[in-house]
Coordinates of C-alpha atoms in Angstrom, one line a residue:
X1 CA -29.8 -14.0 -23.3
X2 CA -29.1 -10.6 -25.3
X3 CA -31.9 -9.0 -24.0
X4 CA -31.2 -6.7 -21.1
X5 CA -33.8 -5.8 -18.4
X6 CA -34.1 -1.7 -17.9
X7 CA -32.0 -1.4 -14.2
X8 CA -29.2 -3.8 -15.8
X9 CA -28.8 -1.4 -18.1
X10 CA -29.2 1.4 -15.9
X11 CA -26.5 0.2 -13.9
X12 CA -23.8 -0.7 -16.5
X13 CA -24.6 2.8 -17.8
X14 CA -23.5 4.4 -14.6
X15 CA -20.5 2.2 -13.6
X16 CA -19.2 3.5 -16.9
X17 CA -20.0 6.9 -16.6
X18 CA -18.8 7.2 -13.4
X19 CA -15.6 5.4 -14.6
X20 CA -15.3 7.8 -17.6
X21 CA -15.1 11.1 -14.7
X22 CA -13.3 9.3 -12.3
X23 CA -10.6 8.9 -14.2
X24 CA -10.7 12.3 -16.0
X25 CA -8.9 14.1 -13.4
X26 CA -5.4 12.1 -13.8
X27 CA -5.7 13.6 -17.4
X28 CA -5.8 17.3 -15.8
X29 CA -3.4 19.2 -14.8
X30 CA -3.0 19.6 -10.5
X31 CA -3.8 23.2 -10.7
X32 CA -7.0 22.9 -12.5
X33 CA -8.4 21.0 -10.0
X34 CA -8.2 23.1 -7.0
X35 CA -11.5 25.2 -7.6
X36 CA -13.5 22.2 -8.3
X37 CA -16.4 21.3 -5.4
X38 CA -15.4 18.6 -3.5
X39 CA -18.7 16.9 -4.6
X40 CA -17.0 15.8 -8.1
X41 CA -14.4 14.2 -8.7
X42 CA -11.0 15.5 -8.2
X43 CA -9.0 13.2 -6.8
X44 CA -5.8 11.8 -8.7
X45 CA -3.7 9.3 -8.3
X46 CA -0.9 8.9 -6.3
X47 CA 2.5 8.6 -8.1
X48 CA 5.8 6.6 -6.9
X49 CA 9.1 7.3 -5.7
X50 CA 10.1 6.1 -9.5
X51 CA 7.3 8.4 -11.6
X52 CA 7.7 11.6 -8.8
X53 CA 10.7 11.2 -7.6
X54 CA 11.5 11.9 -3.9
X55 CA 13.9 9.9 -1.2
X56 CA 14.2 6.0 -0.4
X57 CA 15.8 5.3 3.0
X58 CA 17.0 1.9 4.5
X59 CA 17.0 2.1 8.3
X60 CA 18.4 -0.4 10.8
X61 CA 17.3 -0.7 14.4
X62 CA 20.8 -0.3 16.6
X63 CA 19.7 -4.0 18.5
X64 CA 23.2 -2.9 20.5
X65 CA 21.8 0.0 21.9
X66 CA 18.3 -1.9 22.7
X67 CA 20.5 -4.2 25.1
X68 CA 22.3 -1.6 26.4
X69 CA 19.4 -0.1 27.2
X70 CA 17.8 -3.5 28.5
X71 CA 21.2 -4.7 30.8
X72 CA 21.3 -0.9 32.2
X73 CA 17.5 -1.5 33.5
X74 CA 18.4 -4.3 34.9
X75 CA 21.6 -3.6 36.8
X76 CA 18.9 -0.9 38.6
X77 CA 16.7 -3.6 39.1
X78 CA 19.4 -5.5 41.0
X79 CA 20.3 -2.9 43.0
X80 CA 17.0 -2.3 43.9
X81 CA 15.9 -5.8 44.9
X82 CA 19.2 -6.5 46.7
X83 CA 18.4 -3.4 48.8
X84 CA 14.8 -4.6 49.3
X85 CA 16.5 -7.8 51.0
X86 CA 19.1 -5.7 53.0
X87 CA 22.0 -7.9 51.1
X88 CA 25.7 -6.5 51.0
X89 CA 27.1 -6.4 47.4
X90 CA 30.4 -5.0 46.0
X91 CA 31.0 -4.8 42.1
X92 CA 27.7 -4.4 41.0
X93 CA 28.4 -3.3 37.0
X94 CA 28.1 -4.5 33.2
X95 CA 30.2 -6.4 32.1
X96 CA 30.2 -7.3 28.0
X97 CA 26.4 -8.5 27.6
X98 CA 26.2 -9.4 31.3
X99 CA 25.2 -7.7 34.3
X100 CA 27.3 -9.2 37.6
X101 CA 27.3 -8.8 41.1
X102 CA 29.2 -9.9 44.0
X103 CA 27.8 -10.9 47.4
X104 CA 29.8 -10.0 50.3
X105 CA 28.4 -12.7 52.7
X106 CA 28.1 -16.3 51.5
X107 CA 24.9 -17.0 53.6
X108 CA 22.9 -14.3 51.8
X109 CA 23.6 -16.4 48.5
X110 CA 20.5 -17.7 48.4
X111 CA 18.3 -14.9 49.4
X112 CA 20.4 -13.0 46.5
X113 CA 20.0 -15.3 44.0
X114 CA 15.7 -15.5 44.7
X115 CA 15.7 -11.6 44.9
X116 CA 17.2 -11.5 41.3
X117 CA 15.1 -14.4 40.1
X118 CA 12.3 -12.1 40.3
X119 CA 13.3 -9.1 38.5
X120 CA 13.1 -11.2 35.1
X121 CA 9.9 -10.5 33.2
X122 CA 8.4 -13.1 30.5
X123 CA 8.1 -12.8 27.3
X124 CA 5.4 -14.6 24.4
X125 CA 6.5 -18.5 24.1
X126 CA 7.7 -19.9 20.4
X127 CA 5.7 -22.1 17.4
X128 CA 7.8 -24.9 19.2
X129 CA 6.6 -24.5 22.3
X130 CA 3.2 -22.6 23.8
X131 CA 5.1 -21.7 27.6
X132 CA 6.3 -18.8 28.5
X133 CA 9.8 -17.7 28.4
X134 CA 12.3 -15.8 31.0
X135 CA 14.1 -12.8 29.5
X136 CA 16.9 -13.3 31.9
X137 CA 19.2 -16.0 32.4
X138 CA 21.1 -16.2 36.0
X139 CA 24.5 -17.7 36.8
X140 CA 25.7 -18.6 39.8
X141 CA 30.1 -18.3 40.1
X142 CA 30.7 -18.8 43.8
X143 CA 29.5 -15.4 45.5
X144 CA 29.0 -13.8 42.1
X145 CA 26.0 -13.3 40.3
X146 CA 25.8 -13.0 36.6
X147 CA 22.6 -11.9 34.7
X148 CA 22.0 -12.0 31.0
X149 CA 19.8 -11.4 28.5
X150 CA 18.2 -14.7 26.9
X151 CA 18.4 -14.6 23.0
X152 CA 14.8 -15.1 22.4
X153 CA 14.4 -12.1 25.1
X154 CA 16.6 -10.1 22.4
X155 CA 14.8 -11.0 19.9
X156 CA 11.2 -10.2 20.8
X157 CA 12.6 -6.7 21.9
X158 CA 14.0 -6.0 18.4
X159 CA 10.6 -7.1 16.7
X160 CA 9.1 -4.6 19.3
X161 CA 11.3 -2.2 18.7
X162 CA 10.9 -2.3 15.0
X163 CA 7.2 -2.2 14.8
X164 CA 7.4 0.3 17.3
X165 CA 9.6 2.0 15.0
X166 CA 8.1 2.1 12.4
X167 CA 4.7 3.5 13.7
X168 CA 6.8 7.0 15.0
X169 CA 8.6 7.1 11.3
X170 CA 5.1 7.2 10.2
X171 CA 3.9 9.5 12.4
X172 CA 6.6 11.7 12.0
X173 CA 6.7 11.5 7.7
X174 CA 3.0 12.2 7.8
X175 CA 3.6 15.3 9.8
X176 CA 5.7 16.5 6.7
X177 CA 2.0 16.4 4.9
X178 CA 3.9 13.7 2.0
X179 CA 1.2 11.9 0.3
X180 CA 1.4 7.8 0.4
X181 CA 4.4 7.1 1.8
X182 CA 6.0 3.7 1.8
X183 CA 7.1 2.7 5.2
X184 CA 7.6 -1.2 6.0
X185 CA 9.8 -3.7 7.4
X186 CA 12.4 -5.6 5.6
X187 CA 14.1 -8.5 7.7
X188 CA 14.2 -8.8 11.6
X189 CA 15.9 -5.1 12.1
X190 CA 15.6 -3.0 9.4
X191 CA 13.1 -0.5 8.0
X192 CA 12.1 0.4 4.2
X193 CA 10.9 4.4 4.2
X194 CA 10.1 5.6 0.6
X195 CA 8.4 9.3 0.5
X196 CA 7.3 10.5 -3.0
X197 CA 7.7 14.2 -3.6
X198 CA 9.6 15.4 -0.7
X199 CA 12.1 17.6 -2.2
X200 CA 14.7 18.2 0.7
X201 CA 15.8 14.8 1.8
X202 CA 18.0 16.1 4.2
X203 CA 15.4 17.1 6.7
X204 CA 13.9 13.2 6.2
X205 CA 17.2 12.3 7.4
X206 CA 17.9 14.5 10.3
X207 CA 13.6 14.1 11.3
X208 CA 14.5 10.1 11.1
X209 CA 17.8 9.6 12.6
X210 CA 16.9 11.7 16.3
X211 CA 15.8 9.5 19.1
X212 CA 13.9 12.2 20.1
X213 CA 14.1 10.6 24.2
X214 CA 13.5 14.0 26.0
X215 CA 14.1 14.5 29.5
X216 CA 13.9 17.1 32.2
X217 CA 16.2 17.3 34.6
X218 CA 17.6 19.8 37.5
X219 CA 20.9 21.3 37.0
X220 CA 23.5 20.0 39.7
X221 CA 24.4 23.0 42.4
X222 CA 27.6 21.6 43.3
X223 CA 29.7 23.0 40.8
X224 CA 29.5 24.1 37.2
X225 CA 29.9 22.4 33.8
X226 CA 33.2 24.3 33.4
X227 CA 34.3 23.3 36.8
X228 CA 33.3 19.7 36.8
X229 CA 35.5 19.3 33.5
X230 CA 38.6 21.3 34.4
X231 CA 39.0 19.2 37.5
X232 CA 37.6 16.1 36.3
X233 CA 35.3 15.6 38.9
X234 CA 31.6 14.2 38.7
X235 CA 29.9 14.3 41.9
X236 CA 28.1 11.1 42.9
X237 CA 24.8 11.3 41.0
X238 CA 25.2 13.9 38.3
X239 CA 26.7 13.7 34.6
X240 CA 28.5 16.2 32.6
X241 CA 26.0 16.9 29.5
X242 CA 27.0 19.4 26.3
X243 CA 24.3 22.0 25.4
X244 CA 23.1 21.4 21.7
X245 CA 24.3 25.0 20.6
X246 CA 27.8 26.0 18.6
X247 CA 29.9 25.9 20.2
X248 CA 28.7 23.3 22.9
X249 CA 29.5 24.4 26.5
X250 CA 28.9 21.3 29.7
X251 CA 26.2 21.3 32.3
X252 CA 26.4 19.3 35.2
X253 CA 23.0 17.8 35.8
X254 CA 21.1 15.3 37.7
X255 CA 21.1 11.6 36.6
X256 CA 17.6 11.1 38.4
X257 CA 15.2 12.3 35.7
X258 CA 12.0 14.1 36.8
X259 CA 9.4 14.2 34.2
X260 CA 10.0 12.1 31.4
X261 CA 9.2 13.0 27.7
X262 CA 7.1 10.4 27.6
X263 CA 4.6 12.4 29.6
X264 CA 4.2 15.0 26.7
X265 CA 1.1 14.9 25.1
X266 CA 1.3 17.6 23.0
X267 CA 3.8 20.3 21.2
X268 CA 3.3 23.1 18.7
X269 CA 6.1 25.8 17.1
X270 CA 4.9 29.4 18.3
X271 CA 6.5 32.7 18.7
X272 CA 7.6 33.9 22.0
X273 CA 5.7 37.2 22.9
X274 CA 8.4 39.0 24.0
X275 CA 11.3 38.4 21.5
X276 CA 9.4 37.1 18.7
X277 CA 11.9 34.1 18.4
X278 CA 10.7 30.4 17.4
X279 CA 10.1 28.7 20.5
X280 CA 8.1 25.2 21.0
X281 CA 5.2 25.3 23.5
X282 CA 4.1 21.7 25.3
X283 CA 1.9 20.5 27.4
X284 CA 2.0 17.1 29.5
X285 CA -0.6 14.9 30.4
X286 CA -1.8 14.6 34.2
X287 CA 1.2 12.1 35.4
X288 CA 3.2 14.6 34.2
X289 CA 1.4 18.1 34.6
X290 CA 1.7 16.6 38.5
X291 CA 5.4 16.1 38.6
X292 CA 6.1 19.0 36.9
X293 CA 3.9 21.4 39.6
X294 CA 5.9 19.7 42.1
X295 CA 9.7 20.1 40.4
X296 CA 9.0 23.5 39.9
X297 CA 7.2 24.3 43.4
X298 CA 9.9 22.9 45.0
X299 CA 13.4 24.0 43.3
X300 CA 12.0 27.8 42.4
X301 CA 15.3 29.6 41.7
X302 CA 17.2 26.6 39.9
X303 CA 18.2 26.1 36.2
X304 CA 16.0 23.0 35.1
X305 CA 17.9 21.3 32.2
X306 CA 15.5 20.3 29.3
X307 CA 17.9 17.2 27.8
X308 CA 17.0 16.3 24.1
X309 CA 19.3 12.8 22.5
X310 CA 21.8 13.6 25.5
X311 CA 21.8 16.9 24.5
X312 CA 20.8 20.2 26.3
X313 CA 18.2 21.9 24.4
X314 CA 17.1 24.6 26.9
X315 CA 18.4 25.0 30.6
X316 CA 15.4 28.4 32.0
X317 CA 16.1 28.9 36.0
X318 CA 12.5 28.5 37.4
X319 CA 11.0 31.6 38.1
X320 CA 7.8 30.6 39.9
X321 CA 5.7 26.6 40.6
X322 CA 4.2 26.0 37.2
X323 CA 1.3 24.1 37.9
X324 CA -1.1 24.0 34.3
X325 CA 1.0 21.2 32.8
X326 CA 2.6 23.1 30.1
X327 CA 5.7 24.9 29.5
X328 CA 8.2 26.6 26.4
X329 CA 11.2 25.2 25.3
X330 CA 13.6 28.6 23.7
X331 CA 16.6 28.7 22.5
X332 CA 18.5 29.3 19.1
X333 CA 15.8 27.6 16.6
X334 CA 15.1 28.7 13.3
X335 CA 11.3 28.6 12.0
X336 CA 11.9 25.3 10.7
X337 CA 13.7 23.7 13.4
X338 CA 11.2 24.7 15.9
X339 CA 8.5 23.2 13.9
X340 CA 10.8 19.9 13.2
X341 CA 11.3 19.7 16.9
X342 CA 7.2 19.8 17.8
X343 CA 7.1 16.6 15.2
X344 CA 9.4 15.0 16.9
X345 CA 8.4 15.7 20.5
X346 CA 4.9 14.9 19.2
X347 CA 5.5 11.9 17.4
X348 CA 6.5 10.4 20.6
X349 CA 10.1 8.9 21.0
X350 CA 11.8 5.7 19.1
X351 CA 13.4 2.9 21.1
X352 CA 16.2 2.8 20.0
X353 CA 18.2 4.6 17.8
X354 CA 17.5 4.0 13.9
X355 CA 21.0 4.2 11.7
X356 CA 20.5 4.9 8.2
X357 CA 22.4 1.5 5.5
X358 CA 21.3 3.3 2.5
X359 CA 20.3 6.5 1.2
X360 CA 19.2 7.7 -2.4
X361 CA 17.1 10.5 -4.3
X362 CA 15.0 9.9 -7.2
X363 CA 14.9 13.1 -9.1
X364 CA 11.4 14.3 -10.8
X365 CA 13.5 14.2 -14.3
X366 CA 14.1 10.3 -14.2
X367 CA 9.9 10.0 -12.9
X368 CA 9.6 12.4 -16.0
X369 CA 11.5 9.9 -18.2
X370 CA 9.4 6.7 -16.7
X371 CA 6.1 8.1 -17.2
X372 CA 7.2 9.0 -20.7
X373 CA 8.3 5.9 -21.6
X374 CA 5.4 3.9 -19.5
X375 CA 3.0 6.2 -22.1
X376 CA 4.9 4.7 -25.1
X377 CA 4.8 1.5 -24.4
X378 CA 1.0 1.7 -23.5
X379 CA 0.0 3.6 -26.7
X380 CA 1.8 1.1 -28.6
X381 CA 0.9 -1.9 -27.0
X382 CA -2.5 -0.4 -27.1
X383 CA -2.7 0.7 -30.8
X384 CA -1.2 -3.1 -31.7
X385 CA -4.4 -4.5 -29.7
X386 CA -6.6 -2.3 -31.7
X387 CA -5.1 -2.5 -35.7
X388 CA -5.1 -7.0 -34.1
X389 CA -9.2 -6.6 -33.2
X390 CA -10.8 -4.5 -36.1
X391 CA -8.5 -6.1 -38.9
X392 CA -9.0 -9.8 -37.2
X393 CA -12.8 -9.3 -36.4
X394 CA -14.0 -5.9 -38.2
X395 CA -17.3 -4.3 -36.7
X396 CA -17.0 -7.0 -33.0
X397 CA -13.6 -6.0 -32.9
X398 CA -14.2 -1.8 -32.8
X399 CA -16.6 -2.4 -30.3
X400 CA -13.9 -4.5 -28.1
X401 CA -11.5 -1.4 -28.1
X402 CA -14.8 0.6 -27.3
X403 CA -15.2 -1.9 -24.4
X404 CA -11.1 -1.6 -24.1
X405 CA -11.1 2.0 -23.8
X406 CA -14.0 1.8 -21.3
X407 CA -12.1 -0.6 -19.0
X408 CA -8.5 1.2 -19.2
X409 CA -11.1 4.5 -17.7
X410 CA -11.9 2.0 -14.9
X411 CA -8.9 1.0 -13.8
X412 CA -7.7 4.6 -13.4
X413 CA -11.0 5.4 -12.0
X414 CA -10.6 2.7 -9.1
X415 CA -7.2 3.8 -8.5
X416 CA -8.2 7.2 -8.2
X417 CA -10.8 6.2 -5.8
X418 CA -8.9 4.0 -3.4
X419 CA -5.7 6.8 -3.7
X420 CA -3.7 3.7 -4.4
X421 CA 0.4 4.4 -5.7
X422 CA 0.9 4.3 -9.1
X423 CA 4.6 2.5 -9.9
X424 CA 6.7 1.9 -12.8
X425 CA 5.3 -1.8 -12.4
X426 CA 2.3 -0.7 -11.8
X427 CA 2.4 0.8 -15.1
X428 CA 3.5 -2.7 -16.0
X429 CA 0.8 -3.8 -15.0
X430 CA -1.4 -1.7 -16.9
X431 CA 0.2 -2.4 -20.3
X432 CA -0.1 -6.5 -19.3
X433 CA -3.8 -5.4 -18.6
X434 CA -4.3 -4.0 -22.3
X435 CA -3.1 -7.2 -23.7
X436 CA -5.4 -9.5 -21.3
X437 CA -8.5 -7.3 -21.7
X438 CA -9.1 -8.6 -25.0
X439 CA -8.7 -12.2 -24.8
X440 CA -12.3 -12.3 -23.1
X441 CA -13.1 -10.8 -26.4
X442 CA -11.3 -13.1 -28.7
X443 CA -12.8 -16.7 -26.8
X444 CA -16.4 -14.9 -27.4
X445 CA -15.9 -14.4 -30.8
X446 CA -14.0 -17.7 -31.6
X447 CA -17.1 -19.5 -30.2
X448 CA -19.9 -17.2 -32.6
X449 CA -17.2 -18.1 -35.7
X450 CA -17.9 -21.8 -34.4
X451 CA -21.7 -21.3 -34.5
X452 CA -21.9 -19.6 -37.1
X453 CA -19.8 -22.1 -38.6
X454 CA -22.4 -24.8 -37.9
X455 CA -25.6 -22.9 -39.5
X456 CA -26.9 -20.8 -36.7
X457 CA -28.4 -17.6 -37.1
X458 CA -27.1 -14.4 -35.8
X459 CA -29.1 -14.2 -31.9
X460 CA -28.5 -17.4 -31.5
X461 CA -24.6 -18.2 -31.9
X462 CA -24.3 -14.8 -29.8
X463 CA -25.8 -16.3 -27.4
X464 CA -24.3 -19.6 -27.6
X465 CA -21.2 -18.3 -28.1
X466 CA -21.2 -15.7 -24.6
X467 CA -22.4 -18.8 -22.6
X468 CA -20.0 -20.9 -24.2
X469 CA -17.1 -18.8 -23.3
X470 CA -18.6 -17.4 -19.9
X471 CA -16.8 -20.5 -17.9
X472 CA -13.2 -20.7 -19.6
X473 CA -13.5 -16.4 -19.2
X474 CA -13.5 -17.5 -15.4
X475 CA -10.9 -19.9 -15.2
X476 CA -8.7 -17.9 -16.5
X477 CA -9.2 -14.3 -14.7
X478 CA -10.1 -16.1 -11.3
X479 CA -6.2 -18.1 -11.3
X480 CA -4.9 -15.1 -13.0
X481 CA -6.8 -12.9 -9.8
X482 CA -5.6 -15.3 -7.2
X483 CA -2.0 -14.3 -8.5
X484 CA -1.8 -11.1 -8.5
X485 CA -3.9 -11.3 -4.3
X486 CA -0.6 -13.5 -3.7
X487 CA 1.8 -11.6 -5.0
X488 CA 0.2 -8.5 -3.3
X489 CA 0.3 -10.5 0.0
X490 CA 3.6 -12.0 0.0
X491 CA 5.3 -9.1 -2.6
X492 CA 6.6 -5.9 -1.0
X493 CA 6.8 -2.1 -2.7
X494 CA 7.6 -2.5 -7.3
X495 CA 5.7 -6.2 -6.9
X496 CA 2.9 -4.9 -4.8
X497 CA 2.4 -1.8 -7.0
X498 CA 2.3 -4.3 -10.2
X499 CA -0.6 -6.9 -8.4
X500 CA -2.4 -3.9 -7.6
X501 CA -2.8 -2.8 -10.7
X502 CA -3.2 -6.4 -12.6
X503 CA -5.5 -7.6 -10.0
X504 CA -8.1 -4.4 -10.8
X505 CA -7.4 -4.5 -14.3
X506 CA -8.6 -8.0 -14.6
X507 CA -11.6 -7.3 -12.6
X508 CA -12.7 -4.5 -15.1
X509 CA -11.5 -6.3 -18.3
X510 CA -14.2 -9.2 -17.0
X511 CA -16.8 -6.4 -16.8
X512 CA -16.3 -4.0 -19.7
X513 CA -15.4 -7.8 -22.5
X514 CA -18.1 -9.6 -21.0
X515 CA -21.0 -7.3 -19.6
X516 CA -20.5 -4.0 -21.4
X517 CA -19.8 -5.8 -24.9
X518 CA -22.5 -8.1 -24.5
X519 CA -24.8 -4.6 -23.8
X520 CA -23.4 -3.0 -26.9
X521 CA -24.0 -6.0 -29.4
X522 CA -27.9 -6.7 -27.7
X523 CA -28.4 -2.9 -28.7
X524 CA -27.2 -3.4 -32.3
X525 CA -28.6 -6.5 -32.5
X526 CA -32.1 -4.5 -31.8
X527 CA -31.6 -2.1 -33.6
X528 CA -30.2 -3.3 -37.2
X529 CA -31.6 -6.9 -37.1
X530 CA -28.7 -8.7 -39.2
X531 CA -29.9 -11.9 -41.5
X532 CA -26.1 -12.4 -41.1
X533 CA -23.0 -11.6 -39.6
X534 CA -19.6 -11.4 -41.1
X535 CA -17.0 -12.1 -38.5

């Protein structure tokens, strides 16, 4: 029926309105909007790597490292569990991808072999089967031992490692204050990081390709740095490691590591009082606020070694037991690299190193030049839609670019509102939108030329002709909807930009064709009571 009750109206009135203001801001410029209350709206939306420009980075997770890592924990395992059962050993190393052993005494085989057994954790079992898995595999060569990783152990730690991964890149782009940006995984070891607007892509690079595994260690007192490499010695239990600064100089320190950076909970750029130079100030959580106390209460009057990505950051002597669970790392850092170093410390460590495939930088110009030639093609796609409606259906077709005008507000207003990316196919989108909006409108008035056709008056072929339409309206937007949900499901960055955008347009071009022209013909209707209609 044409006839529309009060809160119906009401309500269609105010979805449009509050389209119509939603949208204004995108038309605005950025600084314009800064004084307004945050009570309006002021919110814009968020533009690509391809409108804004910015850096697009293609990381790999270094799986080689991961099993290093992996066959290094378990060679300390082994030793461990062999000395647990008091067995005699002699070449305990790794060896290619395998960790091997010899057993002195033959009779101890067995006990070996059960001790080793056990080390070996279990990982999730496969669609193919529901039981769990060993990460280890054990080999038996006469009196040696051989353990290896299994290769559904290596890859469950490289999916781990990835979405692991991925989490601390977020953690530590956000920290840069970048708006929206793109971060997700593209096949089993590699990570997709777009980040609109960041102007110095360098920095992304060097914040992204640090471990960032911090460790604290004691410096050796057997000899120096400079001693231990002139004569080539190591003592047992210590490792020569270069201090970050130019030009590098060695330290001996400890392999065992006393508080782990894992402990930190939280770290913040400051000035020191004293000098005034950028230092970073930490604090650890109660694990490691204990060990800490302890190191320092106990080796007061030794450098302790503050070991960044094998790298010594900061190597104080300690003065006096520091028992609050929080310290200052100094040395030669800029402003900038002081802060950098608090988002790293922060943003927690990766697992395993991240190396970088593929690099590029989008400049503003070329975003400049998309958005320019997105507007073209939407004002002429748009003004071909309008000179089609008014010269194919006169009066009905200027209110269907009313309705069309109202709908492209929404679709910038709901974009606005859920701070959703705006692509170049998204833009795509948006100009497929234009075209599709009006094909609601066309069926409706195709079916009122049909009733008129056949004798009825003007009410009712309107009315016969919206109810007429109503279900193939549906058919098509719902399959078209379903789409553009798949494609945002199964698509990844351009193909998710472009769903998003078709999938809201086609749920406002259903409103604004169906609902809001229907509400502008029952007015006119009322108010100019035709005999006829010329369509």
């Amino acid at each position: 029926m044409l006839h529309f009750e009060r809160w119906k109206i009401t309500l269609i009135v105010l979805l449009c309105v509050a389209g119509i203001a939603y949208s204004a801001p995108n038309f605005m410029p950025r600084a314009s909007l800064e004084g307004v209350p945050s009570w309006l709206p002021n919110q814009q939306i968020n533009l690509g790597l391809d409108l804004r420009g910015g850096s697009y980075m293609l990381l790999e997770v270094d799986t080689r490292s991961l099993v290093q890592d992996r066959l290094q924990s378990l060679l300390n395992d082994v030793r461990v569990a062999l000395g647990n059962e008091r067995v005699l050993y002699t070449g305990l190393g790794i060896r290619n991808s395998d960790v091997s052993v010899r057993i002195t005494r033959a009779e101890d085989m067995e006990k070996a072999r059960a001790a080793i057994d056990s080390i070996g954790t279990t990982i999730a079992g496969n669609v193919f089967s529901a039981l769990p898995e060993r990460d280890i595999a054990v080999r038996v060569n006469e009196q040696e031992i051989v353990v290896s990783l299994t290769e559904p152990a290596i890859v469950a730690r490289t999916q781990s490692a990835v979405q692991q991964s991925i989490e601390i890149v977020r953690r530590r782009i956000d920290e840069l204050g970048t708006t929206e940006p793109v971060i997700q995984q593209q096949g089993a070891s590699r990570i997709l990081v777009q980040v609109p607007g960041l102007d110095d892509p360098q920095r992304l690079k060097e914040l992204l390709g640090q471990t960032a595994k911090m460790n604290f260690r004691l410096v050796s007192n057997a000899m120096s740095g400079e001693q231990a490499v002139a004569t080539r010695t190591v003592p047992t239990g210590t490792e020569i490691i270069y201090t970050a600064d130019e030009p590098s100089s060695p330290v001996l320190v400890e392999r065992r590591i006393m508080v782990g950076g894992d402990k930190l909970v939280d770290a913040q750029p400051a000035f020191d009082q004293q000098s005034g130079a950028p230092v970073v100030n930490f604090r650890f959580d109660s694990t490691g606020a204990r060990q800490f106390g302890e190191v320092t209460r106990n080796n007061v009057g030794r450098p302790f070694a503050i070991v960044l990505d094998d790298k010594v950051i900061s190597a104080p002597v300690i003065r006096e037991p520091i028992m609050g669970g929080s310290g200052q790392i100094s040395g030669n850092f800029t402003v900038q690299a002081a802060n950098d170093l608090a988002i790293l410390l922060r943003a927690g460590a990766l697992p395993a190193p991240l190396n970088v495939l593929e690099e590029r930088t989008v400049g503003p110009g070329l975003g400049a030049d998309s958005i320019r030639a997105g507007e073209v093609a939407a004002v002429i796609g748009s003004l071909a839609v309008v000179v089609f409606m008014i010269a194919s259906y006169g009066f009905f077709g200027v209110l269907a670019v009313v309705a069309l005008a109202l709908n492209m507000a929404m679709i910038f207003a709901v974009l606005s509102v859920l701070q959703a990316t705006l692509t170049l196919p998204g833009i795509a989108g948006i100009v497929l939108t234009v075209g599709m909006a009006v094909d609601a409108n066309v069926l409706i008035y195709e079916r009122i030329r049909e009733e008129i056709a056949a004798g009825k008056g003007p009410v009712p072929a309107i009315e016969t002709g919206y109810n007429r339409a109503l279900s193939s309206i549906l058919d098509a937007n719902i399959t078209t909807l379903i789409s553009a949900a798949i494609l945002f499901q199964m698509g990844s960055g351009p193909v998710r930009g472009f769903a998003v955008t078709l999938g809201v347009g086609i749920i406002t071009s259903v409103f604004t064709a169906y609902t809001v022209n229907r509400l502008m013909l029952s007015v006119w209707i009322r108010r100019r009571r035709p005999k006829t209609i010329y369509l």
